[in-house]
Amino acid sequence: MTENSSSSYAAAGVDTAAGDRAVELMKAAVSATHGPNVVGGFGGFAGLYDASFLKDYTHPLMATSTDGVGTKVAIAQALDKHDTIGQDLVGMVVDDIVVVGAKPLFMTDYIACGKVVPSRIADIVAGIARGCSATGTALVGGETAEHPGLLGPDDYDVAGAATGVVEAGSQLGPHLVADGDVVIAMESSGIHSNGFSLVRHILANNKVGYSDHLNELGGVVGEVLLEPTRLYTMPLLNLLDAQPGAVHSLSHVTGGGIAANLARVLPVGSWVEVERSTWSPPTVFRVLSDLAGSSLESAEGTWNLGIGMIAIVAADAADATIASLTADGIPSWEVGRVSMAAHDLSGFEQGAKGVNGGAVRLSGSFAN
């Protein structure tokens, strides 16, 4: 059968040579995330990671997480700007690992596309690699799959999975949370990677294009929306090392918003009122809400509204925690306190995503 045969893979729309070029372009970025624990280097059928250090643990628990970045990729595709979406992926995956107090070890990625454009794939993976380097995570493997006929030539989606480790008995969670604990918010860098279906719906209804310049946003719409997800892993690991026992629970504010995600990491019987007056949601949220003709409060179950991660800490450690995070580049502040007292929980979010946790509601008005 000849190379030009109608039954060749190329005739079916799959360009294996382009895939090979993409691999060559990403090789340096991926290899830069490899420390001495990565065995065999780049390009194997499976990534190998030397886990012999686990013998130093008394009872190691492996932590794992997988996620994607949702429809934020549609904006990257519209602007033909692909060098930030990889950091979003790392944020969605690796920052879930640290929530249980685990140190991330390695990550793998998966990119499905309609057509392999080597430079585009290399930009995506370079962003993933930068995020991995920033969180101390080795990018040990991945896959780029070409799906002609299923995805358009400029369409793609990204996903990833990561693994970490924590000593049994050192994991964070609701079991450590006590009455009077302080709830500390950590500033987000913007919308992160949740609620973009709503973002796109609002813009479409208002006939606002991603390439349009909006003075209210202070820039090109799509570029503002592509602000990459802030990474919290290293500042939090530094905090856990410096102040052992101070942090009781962490919540990554992703899909579902502040109340739902915080409720997941509180014990049954506890409640928190998050005071809106303690922060001012960033401009991007205000502009989108204005375009939608709705209130910021109505988006609280969709967007992070300026809070990307939450720590629940012992009351006597709150000031030191805020100082540590802020010094590490994560502006932080107190938004509430945990209570175990009997309380009318009408209007509270109680548990979420199958977790029978505590109760949370946002109260008051946002700061201007």
Coordinates of C-alpha atoms in Angstrom, one line a residue:
M1 CA 0.0 0.0 0.0
T2 CA 1.5 3.4 -1.0
E3 CA 2.1 6.3 1.3
N4 CA -0.5 8.3 -0.7
S5 CA -3.2 5.7 -0.3
S6 CA -6.6 6.8 0.8
S7 CA -6.3 4.3 3.6
S8 CA -3.1 5.9 5.0
Y9 CA -3.2 7.5 8.4
A10 CA -2.4 10.9 6.9
A11 CA -5.3 10.7 4.5
A12 CA -7.5 10.0 7.6
G13 CA -6.3 13.3 9.0
V14 CA -3.6 12.2 11.5
D15 CA -0.2 13.7 11.0
T16 CA 2.3 11.5 13.0
A17 CA 5.2 13.6 11.8
A18 CA 3.6 16.7 13.3
G19 CA 3.3 14.8 16.5
D20 CA 6.9 14.0 16.5
R21 CA 7.8 17.7 15.9
A22 CA 5.6 18.7 18.8
V23 CA 7.5 16.2 21.0
E24 CA 10.8 17.7 20.0
L25 CA 9.7 21.2 20.7
M26 CA 8.4 20.4 24.2
K27 CA 11.3 18.2 25.2
A28 CA 13.5 20.8 26.9
A29 CA 10.6 22.3 28.9
V30 CA 9.5 18.9 30.2
S31 CA 13.0 17.7 31.0
A32 CA 13.6 20.9 33.0
T33 CA 11.0 19.6 35.6
H34 CA 12.9 16.4 36.1
G35 CA 14.9 16.0 39.3
P36 CA 17.0 13.0 40.4
N37 CA 13.8 11.0 41.2
V38 CA 12.8 10.8 37.5
V39 CA 14.2 7.7 36.0
G40 CA 14.7 7.1 32.3
G41 CA 14.3 10.7 31.2
F42 CA 12.0 11.8 28.4
G43 CA 9.9 9.9 25.9
G44 CA 9.3 6.5 27.5
F45 CA 6.0 4.6 27.3
A46 CA 5.6 5.2 31.0
G47 CA 7.2 7.7 33.3
L48 CA 9.3 6.2 36.0
Y49 CA 9.7 7.9 39.4
D50 CA 12.1 6.7 42.1
A51 CA 9.9 6.3 45.2
S52 CA 12.6 4.8 47.5
F53 CA 12.4 7.8 49.7
L54 CA 9.0 6.6 50.9
K55 CA 10.8 4.2 53.2
D56 CA 11.6 7.2 55.3
Y57 CA 7.9 7.6 56.0
T58 CA 6.3 5.7 58.8
H59 CA 3.0 5.4 56.9
P60 CA 2.9 7.2 53.6
L61 CA -0.4 8.1 52.1
M62 CA -0.5 8.7 48.4
A63 CA -2.7 11.6 47.2
T64 CA -4.0 11.9 43.7
S65 CA -6.0 14.4 41.7
T66 CA -7.2 14.8 38.1
D67 CA -8.9 17.7 36.3
G68 CA -9.0 19.9 33.2
V69 CA -9.5 23.6 32.7
G70 CA -13.0 23.6 31.3
T71 CA -14.1 26.0 28.5
K72 CA -11.3 28.5 29.3
V73 CA -9.6 26.8 26.4
A74 CA -12.1 28.3 24.0
I75 CA -10.7 31.8 24.8
A76 CA -7.1 30.6 24.3
Q77 CA -8.2 29.2 20.9
A78 CA -10.0 32.3 19.9
L79 CA -6.9 34.5 20.6
D80 CA -4.5 31.9 19.4
K81 CA -2.6 32.3 22.7
H82 CA -1.7 29.0 24.3
D83 CA 1.2 29.7 26.7
T84 CA -0.9 30.2 29.9
I85 CA -3.5 27.5 29.8
G86 CA -0.9 24.9 31.0
Q87 CA -0.5 26.8 34.3
D88 CA -4.2 26.7 34.7
L89 CA -4.1 23.0 34.4
V90 CA -1.4 22.7 37.0
G91 CA -3.4 25.0 39.3
M92 CA -6.5 22.9 39.0
V93 CA -4.7 19.6 39.6
V94 CA -1.6 20.1 41.8
D95 CA -3.3 22.7 44.1
D96 CA -5.8 20.0 45.0
I97 CA -3.0 17.8 46.2
V98 CA -1.7 20.3 48.8
V99 CA -5.2 20.7 50.2
V100 CA -4.8 17.5 52.2
G101 CA -1.3 18.5 53.3
A102 CA 0.5 16.4 50.7
K103 CA 3.6 17.3 48.8
P104 CA 3.1 16.8 45.0
L105 CA 5.6 14.4 43.3
F106 CA 4.7 14.1 39.7
M107 CA 2.1 14.9 37.0
T108 CA 1.1 13.6 33.6
D109 CA -0.9 15.5 31.0
Y110 CA -3.3 14.7 28.1
I111 CA -4.0 16.9 25.1
A112 CA -6.7 16.0 22.6
C113 CA -6.8 18.1 19.4
G114 CA -8.4 18.2 16.0
K115 CA -5.0 18.8 14.3
V116 CA -1.5 18.7 15.8
V117 CA 0.1 22.1 15.3
P118 CA 3.6 21.5 16.8
S119 CA 4.2 25.1 18.1
R120 CA 0.7 25.2 19.7
I121 CA 1.2 21.9 21.5
A122 CA 4.7 23.0 22.6
D123 CA 3.2 26.3 24.0
I124 CA 0.6 24.4 26.0
V125 CA 3.1 21.9 27.4
A126 CA 5.6 24.6 28.2
G127 CA 3.0 26.3 30.3
I128 CA 2.4 23.0 32.1
A129 CA 6.1 22.6 32.7
R130 CA 6.4 26.1 34.1
G131 CA 3.6 25.4 36.5
C132 CA 5.1 22.1 37.5
S133 CA 8.5 23.7 38.2
A134 CA 6.8 26.4 40.3
T135 CA 5.1 23.7 42.4
G136 CA 8.0 21.3 42.7
T137 CA 6.3 18.7 40.6
A138 CA 8.0 16.5 37.9
L139 CA 6.2 16.3 34.6
V140 CA 6.9 12.7 33.9
G141 CA 4.7 11.9 30.9
G142 CA 1.9 12.9 28.7
E143 CA 0.0 12.2 25.5
T144 CA -1.1 14.3 22.5
A145 CA -3.9 12.7 20.6
E146 CA -5.2 13.9 17.2
H147 CA -8.9 13.4 16.7
P148 CA -9.8 14.7 13.2
G149 CA -13.6 14.6 12.5
L150 CA -14.3 14.7 16.2
L151 CA -12.6 18.1 17.0
G152 CA -12.1 21.0 14.6
P153 CA -8.5 21.8 13.3
D154 CA -8.1 24.5 16.0
D155 CA -9.9 22.8 18.8
Y156 CA -8.3 21.1 21.7
D157 CA -8.8 20.1 25.3
V158 CA -6.4 19.5 28.1
A159 CA -6.4 17.3 31.2
G160 CA -3.9 16.1 33.8
A161 CA -3.4 14.0 36.8
A162 CA -0.9 14.3 39.7
T163 CA 0.3 12.3 42.6
G164 CA 1.6 13.4 46.0
V165 CA 2.4 12.0 49.4
V166 CA 1.7 12.8 53.0
E167 CA 2.5 11.1 56.3
A168 CA -0.5 9.4 57.8
G169 CA -1.6 11.5 60.8
S170 CA -0.3 14.6 59.2
Q171 CA -3.0 15.0 56.6
L172 CA -5.2 18.1 56.9
G173 CA -9.0 18.0 57.1
P174 CA -12.2 18.6 59.0
H175 CA -11.0 16.3 61.8
L176 CA -8.6 18.9 63.0
V177 CA -10.9 21.9 62.9
A178 CA -11.9 23.3 66.2
D179 CA -14.3 25.9 67.6
G180 CA -12.7 29.4 67.3
D181 CA -10.4 28.5 64.4
V182 CA -9.7 31.4 62.1
V183 CA -10.7 31.3 58.4
I184 CA -8.1 32.9 56.2
A185 CA -8.7 33.8 52.5
M186 CA -6.0 33.8 49.9
E187 CA -6.3 36.2 46.9
S188 CA -7.0 34.8 43.5
S189 CA -5.4 36.1 40.3
G190 CA -8.8 36.3 38.6
I191 CA -11.4 33.9 37.4
H192 CA -8.9 31.0 37.5
S193 CA -10.5 28.1 35.5
N194 CA -14.1 27.9 36.7
G195 CA -17.3 29.4 35.4
F196 CA -16.1 30.2 31.9
S197 CA -19.3 28.8 30.4
L198 CA -21.1 31.7 32.2
V199 CA -18.4 34.1 31.2
R200 CA -18.7 33.2 27.5
H201 CA -22.6 33.3 27.7
I202 CA -22.5 36.8 29.2
L203 CA -20.0 38.1 26.5
A204 CA -22.0 36.5 23.7
N205 CA -25.3 38.0 24.9
N206 CA -23.6 41.5 25.0
K207 CA -21.9 41.0 21.6
V208 CA -18.5 41.5 23.2
G209 CA -15.6 39.8 21.4
Y210 CA -12.5 38.3 23.0
S211 CA -10.4 40.7 20.9
D212 CA -12.4 43.8 21.9
H213 CA -10.8 46.3 24.2
L214 CA -12.9 47.3 27.2
N215 CA -11.8 50.3 29.2
E216 CA -13.7 49.0 32.2
L217 CA -11.4 45.9 32.2
G218 CA -8.3 47.9 31.4
G219 CA -7.4 45.8 28.4
V220 CA -8.3 43.3 25.7
V221 CA -11.1 41.1 27.0
G222 CA -9.6 37.7 26.1
E223 CA -6.2 38.6 27.5
V224 CA -7.7 39.7 30.8
L225 CA -9.7 36.5 31.0
L226 CA -6.6 34.4 30.2
E227 CA -4.8 35.6 33.3
P228 CA -3.4 32.3 34.6
T229 CA -4.5 30.6 37.8
R230 CA -2.5 31.5 40.8
L231 CA -0.5 28.6 42.2
Y232 CA -0.6 28.1 46.0
T233 CA 1.3 24.9 46.5
M234 CA 4.8 26.2 47.4
P235 CA 3.7 29.0 49.7
L236 CA 1.4 26.5 51.5
L237 CA 4.1 23.8 51.8
N238 CA 6.4 26.5 53.2
L239 CA 3.8 27.4 55.7
L240 CA 3.2 23.8 56.7
D241 CA 6.9 23.3 57.3
A242 CA 7.4 26.5 59.2
Q243 CA 4.3 26.3 61.4
P244 CA 3.6 22.6 62.0
G245 CA 0.1 22.0 63.4
A246 CA -1.1 25.6 62.8
V247 CA -3.1 24.8 59.6
H248 CA -6.0 22.5 60.3
S249 CA -7.8 22.4 56.9
L250 CA -7.5 23.9 53.4
S251 CA -10.1 24.5 50.7
H252 CA -9.4 25.1 47.0
V253 CA -12.0 27.5 45.7
T254 CA -12.9 26.0 42.3
G255 CA -16.3 24.9 40.9
G256 CA -19.1 25.7 43.3
G257 CA -17.6 28.9 44.7
I258 CA -16.5 29.9 48.2
A259 CA -19.3 28.6 50.4
A260 CA -19.7 25.1 48.9
N261 CA -15.9 24.5 48.8
L262 CA -15.4 25.7 52.4
A263 CA -18.3 23.6 53.7
R264 CA -16.6 20.5 52.3
V265 CA -13.6 20.9 54.7
L266 CA -15.5 21.7 57.9
P267 CA -16.8 19.1 60.4
V268 CA -20.4 18.4 60.8
G269 CA -22.0 20.7 63.4
S270 CA -19.7 23.6 62.6
W271 CA -20.5 26.8 60.7
V272 CA -18.8 29.9 59.3
E273 CA -20.1 33.2 58.2
V274 CA -17.8 34.6 55.6
E275 CA -17.8 38.4 55.8
R276 CA -18.0 39.9 52.4
S277 CA -16.9 43.3 53.8
T278 CA -13.4 42.0 54.3
W279 CA -12.5 42.2 50.6
S280 CA -13.4 43.8 47.3
P281 CA -14.0 41.4 44.3
P282 CA -11.6 42.3 41.5
T283 CA -12.7 44.4 38.5
V284 CA -13.2 41.4 36.1
F285 CA -16.0 40.0 38.3
R286 CA -17.7 43.4 38.6
V287 CA -17.6 44.1 34.9
L288 CA -19.0 40.7 34.0
S289 CA -21.8 41.1 36.6
D290 CA -22.6 44.5 35.2
L291 CA -22.8 43.1 31.7
A292 CA -25.1 40.4 32.9
G293 CA -27.3 42.9 34.7
S294 CA -26.9 40.8 37.9
S295 CA -25.3 41.1 41.3
L296 CA -21.9 39.8 42.5
E297 CA -23.8 37.8 45.0
S298 CA -25.7 35.9 42.3
A299 CA -22.4 34.5 41.0
E300 CA -21.1 33.3 44.4
G301 CA -21.9 29.7 43.4
T302 CA -19.9 29.9 40.2
W303 CA -16.9 32.2 40.5
N304 CA -14.2 32.6 43.2
L305 CA -14.8 36.4 43.3
G306 CA -11.3 37.0 44.4
I307 CA -10.6 34.2 46.8
G308 CA -8.7 31.2 45.3
M309 CA -7.8 29.2 48.4
I310 CA -8.9 29.2 52.1
A311 CA -7.0 28.1 55.2
I312 CA -8.6 27.2 58.5
V313 CA -6.0 27.7 61.2
A314 CA -5.6 27.8 65.0
A315 CA -6.6 31.2 66.4
D316 CA -3.2 31.8 67.9
A317 CA -1.5 31.2 64.5
A318 CA -3.7 33.4 62.4
D319 CA -1.4 36.5 62.3
A320 CA 1.7 34.4 61.6
T321 CA -0.1 32.5 58.8
I322 CA -1.2 35.7 57.1
A323 CA 2.3 37.2 57.4
S324 CA 3.9 34.0 55.9
L325 CA 1.5 33.8 53.0
T326 CA 1.7 37.5 52.2
A327 CA 5.5 37.4 52.3
D328 CA 5.4 34.5 49.9
G329 CA 3.4 36.5 47.4
I330 CA -0.1 35.5 48.4
P331 CA -2.1 38.4 49.8
S332 CA -4.2 36.9 52.6
W333 CA -6.7 38.1 55.2
E334 CA -9.2 36.9 57.9
V335 CA -12.8 36.4 56.6
G336 CA -14.4 34.6 59.5
R337 CA -14.2 32.2 62.4
V338 CA -15.4 28.7 63.0
S339 CA -18.2 28.1 65.5
M340 CA -19.6 24.9 66.9
A341 CA -22.4 26.7 68.8
A342 CA -26.1 26.0 68.1
H343 CA -27.2 28.2 65.3
D344 CA -30.1 28.7 62.8
L345 CA -28.6 27.4 59.6
S346 CA -31.2 28.7 57.2
G347 CA -29.5 30.1 54.1
F348 CA -26.3 28.2 54.8
E349 CA -24.6 26.0 52.3
Q350 CA -24.3 22.6 54.1
G351 CA -21.7 20.2 52.7
A352 CA -21.2 19.8 49.0
K353 CA -20.1 17.2 46.3
G354 CA -21.3 14.3 48.4
V355 CA -19.5 15.5 51.6
N356 CA -21.6 15.8 54.8
G357 CA -19.6 18.7 56.1
G358 CA -20.1 22.0 57.9
A359 CA -22.3 25.0 57.0
V360 CA -21.2 28.2 55.3
R361 CA -22.9 31.4 54.1
L362 CA -21.5 34.7 52.9
S363 CA -23.0 37.7 54.8
G364 CA -22.9 41.5 54.6
S365 CA -21.9 43.6 51.6
F366 CA -18.7 43.5 49.6
A367 CA -16.2 46.3 50.2
N368 CA -16.0 48.9 47.4

